[in-house]
PDB file of C-alpha atoms in Angstrom:
ATOM      1  CA  UNK A   1      -9.265  22.604 -15.591  1.00  0.00           C
ATOM      2  CA  UNK A   2      -9.440  19.477 -13.207  1.00  0.00           C
ATOM      3  CA  UNK A   3      -6.370  20.746 -11.411  1.00  0.00           C
ATOM      4  CA  UNK A   4      -5.363  18.450  -8.497  1.00  0.00           C
ATOM      5  CA  UNK A   5      -8.435  16.239  -9.108  1.00  0.00           C
ATOM      6  CA  UNK A   6      -6.981  15.268 -12.632  1.00  0.00           C
ATOM      7  CA  UNK A   7      -5.181  11.941 -11.559  1.00  0.00           C
ATOM      8  CA  UNK A   8      -8.433  10.712  -9.882  1.00  0.00           C
ATOM      9  CA  UNK A   9     -10.766  12.097 -12.489  1.00  0.00           C
ATOM     10  CA  UNK A  10     -12.070   8.665 -13.890  1.00  0.00           C
ATOM     11  CA  UNK A  11     -11.931   6.698 -10.664  1.00  0.00           C
ATOM     12  CA  UNK A  12     -15.773   6.849 -10.648  1.00  0.00           C
ATOM     13  CA  UNK A  13     -15.697   4.389 -13.367  1.00  0.00           C
ATOM     14  CA  UNK A  14     -14.708   1.779 -10.821  1.00  0.00           C
ATOM     15  CA  UNK A  15     -17.846   2.208  -8.770  1.00  0.00           C
ATOM     16  CA  UNK A  16     -16.260   3.359  -5.662  1.00  0.00           C
ATOM     17  CA  UNK A  17     -19.576   3.851  -3.960  1.00  0.00           C
ATOM     18  CA  UNK A  18     -20.019  -0.038  -4.012  1.00  0.00           C
ATOM     19  CA  UNK A  19     -17.099  -0.596  -1.660  1.00  0.00           C
ATOM     20  CA  UNK A  20     -16.498   0.343   1.943  1.00  0.00           C
ATOM     21  CA  UNK A  21     -12.910   1.045   1.676  1.00  0.00           C
ATOM     22  CA  UNK A  22     -10.136   1.357  -0.893  1.00  0.00           C
ATOM     23  CA  UNK A  23      -6.679   0.468   0.399  1.00  0.00           C
ATOM     24  CA  UNK A  24      -3.523   0.992  -1.941  1.00  0.00           C
ATOM     25  CA  UNK A  25       0.138   1.671  -1.931  1.00  0.00           C
ATOM     26  CA  UNK A  26       1.645   5.018  -2.400  1.00  0.00           C
ATOM     27  CA  UNK A  27       5.056   5.062  -4.062  1.00  0.00           C
ATOM     28  CA  UNK A  28       6.265   8.527  -3.278  1.00  0.00           C
ATOM     29  CA  UNK A  29       6.836  10.582  -0.228  1.00  0.00           C
ATOM     30  CA  UNK A  30       4.599  13.540   0.341  1.00  0.00           C
ATOM     31  CA  UNK A  31       6.488  16.743   1.273  1.00  0.00           C
ATOM     32  CA  UNK A  32       5.862  20.388   0.820  1.00  0.00           C
ATOM     33  CA  UNK A  33       8.251  22.603  -1.356  1.00  0.00           C
ATOM     34  CA  UNK A  34       9.788  19.694  -3.316  1.00  0.00           C
ATOM     35  CA  UNK A  35       8.763  19.566  -7.031  1.00  0.00           C
ATOM     36  CA  UNK A  36      11.367  17.780  -9.096  1.00  0.00           C
ATOM     37  CA  UNK A  37      11.031  18.052 -12.866  1.00  0.00           C
ATOM     38  CA  UNK A  38      10.304  14.912 -15.017  1.00  0.00           C
ATOM     39  CA  UNK A  39      13.862  14.964 -16.327  1.00  0.00           C
ATOM     40  CA  UNK A  40      15.099  14.945 -12.622  1.00  0.00           C
ATOM     41  CA  UNK A  41      12.806  12.092 -11.649  1.00  0.00           C
ATOM     42  CA  UNK A  42      13.784  10.164 -14.767  1.00  0.00           C
ATOM     43  CA  UNK A  43      17.465  10.486 -14.121  1.00  0.00           C
ATOM     44  CA  UNK A  44      17.594   9.435 -10.547  1.00  0.00           C
ATOM     45  CA  UNK A  45      14.085   7.713  -9.821  1.00  0.00           C
ATOM     46  CA  UNK A  46      13.463   9.837  -6.819  1.00  0.00           C
ATOM     47  CA  UNK A  47      10.006  11.031  -6.553  1.00  0.00           C
ATOM     48  CA  UNK A  48       7.832  13.380  -4.506  1.00  0.00           C
ATOM     49  CA  UNK A  49       4.024  13.914  -4.398  1.00  0.00           C
ATOM     50  CA  UNK A  50       2.824  17.287  -3.700  1.00  0.00           C
ATOM     51  CA  UNK A  51       0.528  17.657  -0.627  1.00  0.00           C
ATOM     52  CA  UNK A  52      -2.009  19.683  -2.692  1.00  0.00           C
ATOM     53  CA  UNK A  53      -3.242  16.280  -4.245  1.00  0.00           C
ATOM     54  CA  UNK A  54      -4.233  14.703  -0.854  1.00  0.00           C
ATOM     55  CA  UNK A  55      -7.697  16.457  -0.362  1.00  0.00           C
ATOM     56  CA  UNK A  56      -8.853  14.741  -3.490  1.00  0.00           C
ATOM     57  CA  UNK A  57      -6.978  11.316  -2.670  1.00  0.00           C
ATOM     58  CA  UNK A  58      -8.817  11.387   0.537  1.00  0.00           C
ATOM     59  CA  UNK A  59     -12.173  11.164  -1.222  1.00  0.00           C
ATOM     60  CA  UNK A  60     -11.148   7.839  -2.616  1.00  0.00           C
ATOM     61  CA  UNK A  61      -8.630   6.148  -0.390  1.00  0.00           C
ATOM     62  CA  UNK A  62      -9.051   4.884   3.187  1.00  0.00           C
ATOM     63  CA  UNK A  63      -5.358   3.820   3.820  1.00  0.00           C
ATOM     64  CA  UNK A  64      -1.994   3.443   2.128  1.00  0.00           C
ATOM     65  CA  UNK A  65       0.754   1.139   2.690  1.00  0.00           C
ATOM     66  CA  UNK A  66       4.225   2.978   2.826  1.00  0.00           C
ATOM     67  CA  UNK A  67       6.367  -0.096   2.600  1.00  0.00           C
ATOM     68  CA  UNK A  68       8.088   0.235  -0.656  1.00  0.00           C
ATOM     69  CA  UNK A  69      11.329   1.396  -2.352  1.00  0.00           C
ATOM     70  CA  UNK A  70      10.235   5.058  -2.913  1.00  0.00           C
ATOM     71  CA  UNK A  71       8.823   6.479   0.343  1.00  0.00           C
ATOM     72  CA  UNK A  72      12.318   7.153   1.440  1.00  0.00           C
ATOM     73  CA  UNK A  73      13.199   9.333  -1.500  1.00  0.00           C
ATOM     74  CA  UNK A  74      12.959  12.471   0.437  1.00  0.00           C
ATOM     75  CA  UNK A  75      14.798  10.755   3.314  1.00  0.00           C
ATOM     76  CA  UNK A  76      13.854  10.120   6.880  1.00  0.00           C
ATOM     77  CA  UNK A  77      12.465  13.628   7.480  1.00  0.00           C
ATOM     78  CA  UNK A  78      10.382  13.368   4.187  1.00  0.00           C
ATOM     79  CA  UNK A  79       8.995   9.995   5.446  1.00  0.00           C
ATOM     80  CA  UNK A  80       7.936  11.709   8.770  1.00  0.00           C
ATOM     81  CA  UNK A  81       6.372  14.550   6.859  1.00  0.00           C
ATOM     82  CA  UNK A  82       4.524  12.012   4.613  1.00  0.00           C
ATOM     83  CA  UNK A  83       2.848  10.536   7.654  1.00  0.00           C
ATOM     84  CA  UNK A  84       1.942  13.943   8.952  1.00  0.00           C
ATOM     85  CA  UNK A  85       0.424  14.914   5.818  1.00  0.00           C
ATOM     86  CA  UNK A  86      -1.697  11.730   5.402  1.00  0.00           C
ATOM     87  CA  UNK A  87      -2.903  12.338   8.989  1.00  0.00           C
ATOM     88  CA  UNK A  88      -3.957  15.912   8.120  1.00  0.00           C
ATOM     89  CA  UNK A  89      -6.494  14.563   5.652  1.00  0.00           C
ATOM     90  CA  UNK A  90      -7.596  11.461   7.515  1.00  0.00           C
ATOM     91  CA  UNK A  91      -5.835   8.886   5.496  1.00  0.00           C
ATOM     92  CA  UNK A  92      -4.501   6.067   7.395  1.00  0.00           C
ATOM     93  CA  UNK A  93      -1.178   4.373   6.716  1.00  0.00           C
ATOM     94  CA  UNK A  94       0.909   1.460   7.614  1.00  0.00           C
ATOM     95  CA  UNK A  95       4.504  -0.119   6.874  1.00  0.00           C
ATOM     96  CA  UNK A  96       7.890   1.149   6.448  1.00  0.00           C
ATOM     97  CA  UNK A  97      10.441   1.633   3.793  1.00  0.00           C
ATOM     98  CA  UNK A  98      13.160  -0.057   5.863  1.00  0.00           C
ATOM     99  CA  UNK A  99      12.977  -3.805   5.196  1.00  0.00           C
ATOM    100  CA  UNK A 100      14.552  -4.565   8.666  1.00  0.00           C
ATOM    101  CA  UNK A 101      12.069  -2.407  10.524  1.00  0.00           C
ATOM    102  CA  UNK A 102       9.722  -4.659  12.593  1.00  0.00           C
ATOM    103  CA  UNK A 103       8.058  -2.078  14.953  1.00  0.00           C
ATOM    104  CA  UNK A 104       6.116  -0.319  12.106  1.00  0.00           C
ATOM    105  CA  UNK A 105       5.278  -3.303   9.917  1.00  0.00           C
ATOM    106  CA  UNK A 106       1.756  -3.611  11.083  1.00  0.00           C
ATOM    107  CA  UNK A 107      -0.782  -1.081  12.182  1.00  0.00           C
ATOM    108  CA  UNK A 108      -4.546  -1.463  13.066  1.00  0.00           C
ATOM    109  CA  UNK A 109      -6.649   0.270  10.525  1.00  0.00           C
ATOM    110  CA  UNK A 110     -10.271   1.228  11.041  1.00  0.00           C
ATOM    111  CA  UNK A 111     -12.195   0.138   7.973  1.00  0.00           C
ATOM    112  CA  UNK A 112     -15.846   1.169   7.468  1.00  0.00           C
ATOM    113  CA  UNK A 113     -18.174  -1.440   7.389  1.00  0.00           C
ATOM    114  CA  UNK A 114     -22.010  -2.205   7.179  1.00  0.00           C
ATOM    115  CA  UNK A 115     -23.377  -3.932  10.183  1.00  0.00           C
ATOM    116  CA  UNK A 116     -26.754  -5.711  10.041  1.00  0.00           C
ATOM    117  CA  UNK A 117     -28.543  -6.447  13.284  1.00  0.00           C
ATOM    118  CA  UNK A 118     -30.531  -9.450  14.208  1.00  0.00           C
ATOM    119  CA  UNK A 119     -33.762  -7.542  13.584  1.00  0.00           C
ATOM    120  CA  UNK A 120     -32.704  -6.820  10.028  1.00  0.00           C
ATOM    121  CA  UNK A 121     -31.860  -3.185  10.750  1.00  0.00           C
ATOM    122  CA  UNK A 122     -28.497  -1.842   9.721  1.00  0.00           C
ATOM    123  CA  UNK A 123     -25.874   0.762  10.516  1.00  0.00           C
ATOM    124  CA  UNK A 124     -22.437   1.640   9.594  1.00  0.00           C
ATOM    125  CA  UNK A 125     -19.422   0.811  11.741  1.00  0.00           C
ATOM    126  CA  UNK A 126     -15.698   0.575  11.966  1.00  0.00           C
ATOM    127  CA  UNK A 127     -13.827  -2.795  11.744  1.00  0.00           C
ATOM    128  CA  UNK A 128     -10.279  -3.047  13.182  1.00  0.00           C
ATOM    129  CA  UNK A 129      -8.137  -4.763  10.760  1.00  0.00           C
ATOM    130  CA  UNK A 130      -4.280  -5.301  10.965  1.00  0.00           C
ATOM    131  CA  UNK A 131      -2.646  -4.214   7.851  1.00  0.00           C
ATOM    132  CA  UNK A 132       1.028  -5.300   7.470  1.00  0.00           C
ATOM    133  CA  UNK A 133       3.255  -3.709   4.976  1.00  0.00           C
ATOM    134  CA  UNK A 134       6.623  -5.332   3.784  1.00  0.00           C
ATOM    135  CA  UNK A 135       9.240  -3.727   1.645  1.00  0.00           C
ATOM    136  CA  UNK A 136      11.283  -6.500   0.146  1.00  0.00           C
ATOM    137  CA  UNK A 137      12.874  -4.910  -2.912  1.00  0.00           C
ATOM    138  CA  UNK A 138      16.331  -4.628  -1.454  1.00  0.00           C
ATOM    139  CA  UNK A 139      16.227  -7.410   1.091  1.00  0.00           C
ATOM    140  CA  UNK A 140      14.025 -10.030   2.715  1.00  0.00           C
ATOM    141  CA  UNK A 141      11.922  -8.589   5.614  1.00  0.00           C
ATOM    142  CA  UNK A 142      13.142  -9.947   8.867  1.00  0.00           C
ATOM    143  CA  UNK A 143      11.576 -12.755  10.880  1.00  0.00           C
ATOM    144  CA  UNK A 144      10.853 -10.220  13.612  1.00  0.00           C
ATOM    145  CA  UNK A 145       8.859  -8.158  11.217  1.00  0.00           C
ATOM    146  CA  UNK A 146       6.889 -11.175  10.056  1.00  0.00           C
ATOM    147  CA  UNK A 147       6.396 -12.335  13.632  1.00  0.00           C
ATOM    148  CA  UNK A 148       4.520  -9.091  14.147  1.00  0.00           C
ATOM    149  CA  UNK A 149       1.430 -10.637  12.425  1.00  0.00           C
ATOM    150  CA  UNK A 150       1.028 -13.184  15.486  1.00  0.00           C
ATOM    151  CA  UNK A 151       0.362 -10.275  17.744  1.00  0.00           C
ATOM    152  CA  UNK A 152      -3.016  -9.415  15.737  1.00  0.00           C
ATOM    153  CA  UNK A 153      -4.071 -12.628  14.147  1.00  0.00           C
ATOM    154  CA  UNK A 154      -5.798 -13.997  17.277  1.00  0.00           C
ATOM    155  CA  UNK A 155      -7.980 -10.829  17.587  1.00  0.00           C
ATOM    156  CA  UNK A 156      -8.759  -9.541  14.179  1.00  0.00           C
ATOM    157  CA  UNK A 157      -8.344 -10.005  10.441  1.00  0.00           C
ATOM    158  CA  UNK A 158      -4.746  -9.552   9.177  1.00  0.00           C
ATOM    159  CA  UNK A 159      -3.997  -8.425   5.623  1.00  0.00           C
ATOM    160  CA  UNK A 160      -0.349  -8.508   4.492  1.00  0.00           C
ATOM    161  CA  UNK A 161       0.707  -6.227   1.603  1.00  0.00           C
ATOM    162  CA  UNK A 162       4.240  -6.955   0.615  1.00  0.00           C
ATOM    163  CA  UNK A 163       6.242  -5.088  -2.112  1.00  0.00           C
ATOM    164  CA  UNK A 164       8.894  -7.057  -3.702  1.00  0.00           C
ATOM    165  CA  UNK A 165       9.747  -9.263  -6.718  1.00  0.00           C
ATOM    166  CA  UNK A 166      11.344  -8.489 -10.142  1.00  0.00           C
ATOM    167  CA  UNK A 167       9.641  -5.754 -12.327  1.00  0.00           C
ATOM    168  CA  UNK A 168       7.905  -6.658 -15.469  1.00  0.00           C
ATOM    169  CA  UNK A 169       7.631 -10.447 -14.850  1.00  0.00           C
ATOM    170  CA  UNK A 170       4.360 -12.304 -15.304  1.00  0.00           C
ATOM    171  CA  UNK A 171       5.062 -14.759 -12.462  1.00  0.00           C
ATOM    172  CA  UNK A 172       6.708 -14.679  -9.058  1.00  0.00           C
ATOM    173  CA  UNK A 173      10.104 -16.277  -8.372  1.00  0.00           C
ATOM    174  CA  UNK A 174      10.788 -18.852  -5.711  1.00  0.00           C
ATOM    175  CA  UNK A 175      12.001 -16.488  -3.265  1.00  0.00           C
ATOM    176  CA  UNK A 176       8.851 -14.357  -3.355  1.00  0.00           C
ATOM    177  CA  UNK A 177       6.644 -17.290  -3.269  1.00  0.00           C
ATOM    178  CA  UNK A 178       8.261 -18.720  -0.292  1.00  0.00           C
ATOM    179  CA  UNK A 179       8.005 -15.310   1.498  1.00  0.00           C
ATOM    180  CA  UNK A 180       4.314 -14.911   0.633  1.00  0.00           C
ATOM    181  CA  UNK A 181       3.664 -18.444   2.040  1.00  0.00           C
ATOM    182  CA  UNK A 182       5.535 -17.404   5.215  1.00  0.00           C
ATOM    183  CA  UNK A 183       3.146 -14.661   5.738  1.00  0.00           C
ATOM    184  CA  UNK A 184       0.144 -16.941   5.623  1.00  0.00           C
ATOM    185  CA  UNK A 185       2.059 -19.414   7.967  1.00  0.00           C
ATOM    186  CA  UNK A 186       2.536 -16.513  10.452  1.00  0.00           C
ATOM    187  CA  UNK A 187      -1.148 -15.979  10.531  1.00  0.00           C
ATOM    188  CA  UNK A 188      -2.168 -13.629   7.768  1.00  0.00           C
ATOM    189  CA  UNK A 189      -5.461 -14.044   6.333  1.00  0.00           C
ATOM    190  CA  UNK A 190      -4.589 -12.897   2.774  1.00  0.00           C
ATOM    191  CA  UNK A 191      -1.471 -11.505   0.969  1.00  0.00           C
ATOM    192  CA  UNK A 192      -1.789  -8.804  -1.681  1.00  0.00           C
ATOM    193  CA  UNK A 193       1.427  -8.038  -3.316  1.00  0.00           C
ATOM    194  CA  UNK A 194       2.728  -5.230  -5.577  1.00  0.00           C
ATOM    195  CA  UNK A 195       5.945  -3.819  -7.171  1.00  0.00           C
ATOM    196  CA  UNK A 196       6.355  -5.802 -10.434  1.00  0.00           C
ATOM    197  CA  UNK A 197       3.955  -3.381 -12.263  1.00  0.00           C
ATOM    198  CA  UNK A 198       2.389  -6.281 -14.080  1.00  0.00           C
ATOM    199  CA  UNK A 199      -0.304  -8.451 -12.876  1.00  0.00           C
ATOM    200  CA  UNK A 200       0.858 -11.852 -11.663  1.00  0.00           C
ATOM    201  CA  UNK A 201      -1.074 -14.985 -10.876  1.00  0.00           C
ATOM    202  CA  UNK A 202      -2.988 -15.675  -7.655  1.00  0.00           C
ATOM    203  CA  UNK A 203      -3.359 -18.933  -5.570  1.00  0.00           C
ATOM    204  CA  UNK A 204      -5.011 -20.461  -2.556  1.00  0.00           C
ATOM    205  CA  UNK A 205      -2.514 -21.448  -0.130  1.00  0.00           C
ATOM    206  CA  UNK A 206      -3.704 -23.345   2.972  1.00  0.00           C
ATOM    207  CA  UNK A 207      -7.119 -22.022   2.159  1.00  0.00           C
ATOM    208  CA  UNK A 208      -5.868 -18.243   2.068  1.00  0.00           C
ATOM    209  CA  UNK A 209      -5.709 -15.935  -0.957  1.00  0.00           C
ATOM    210  CA  UNK A 210      -2.336 -14.830  -2.224  1.00  0.00           C
ATOM    211  CA  UNK A 211      -2.107 -12.286  -5.086  1.00  0.00           C
ATOM    212  CA  UNK A 212       1.492 -11.986  -6.179  1.00  0.00           C
ATOM    213  CA  UNK A 213       1.124  -8.717  -7.925  1.00  0.00           C
ATOM    214  CA  UNK A 214      -1.967  -6.512  -8.433  1.00  0.00           C
ATOM    215  CA  UNK A 215      -0.373  -4.525 -11.107  1.00  0.00           C
ATOM    216  CA  UNK A 216      -0.688  -0.640 -11.395  1.00  0.00           C
ATOM    217  CA  UNK A 217      -3.634   1.398 -10.521  1.00  0.00           C
ATOM    218  CA  UNK A 218      -2.552   5.128 -10.971  1.00  0.00           C
ATOM    219  CA  UNK A 219       0.949   5.155 -12.607  1.00  0.00           C
ATOM    220  CA  UNK A 220       2.678   8.083 -14.265  1.00  0.00           C
ATOM    221  CA  UNK A 221       6.396   6.975 -14.261  1.00  0.00           C
ATOM    222  CA  UNK A 222       8.118   8.083 -17.532  1.00  0.00           C
TER     223      UNK A 222
END
């Protein structure tokens, strides 16, 4: 009976109203007219999310990173349509599935904030934040892509969300640790990682938060 609201039906238990924004990764392209069966998805691990779910998703999520190993599952045209579909419901996005892509690594996202004036009065506003997505499952993102952080760091907060590492491991490997450190060294204020499907450790590196893997949020892979 919940229909397209079903995947989001218990998110109210996380007290969404206490947060200005939710930013997450979406690990599927969003294209119309593509509805693979469960067995087809299991066989080739190529996914698609139906656009009909987006109106409900937009009630919860402010922005998505597209930098992962599944947003190319409906090829380049599907990736373009994915961005168009997100724009149609007002969900912002950043990142690219191509680990060598530098131009689309970072985008300025407008995050809603509460502003308190000197006289104690308050209002809502928008804070520009550079969100940088890095897909590193099939290769290490390029130095040029990492260097994009420096274009934003002097002017606004920068949050890097890399997608890499071995799945179902409780701790990151040395390659992943070195790359996440490199993102902080380039100017990122924090690094929030995903892909392993397990929660991994966090650390303070040069005074900046690194979460190596946040685990799963909504996950329905067979």
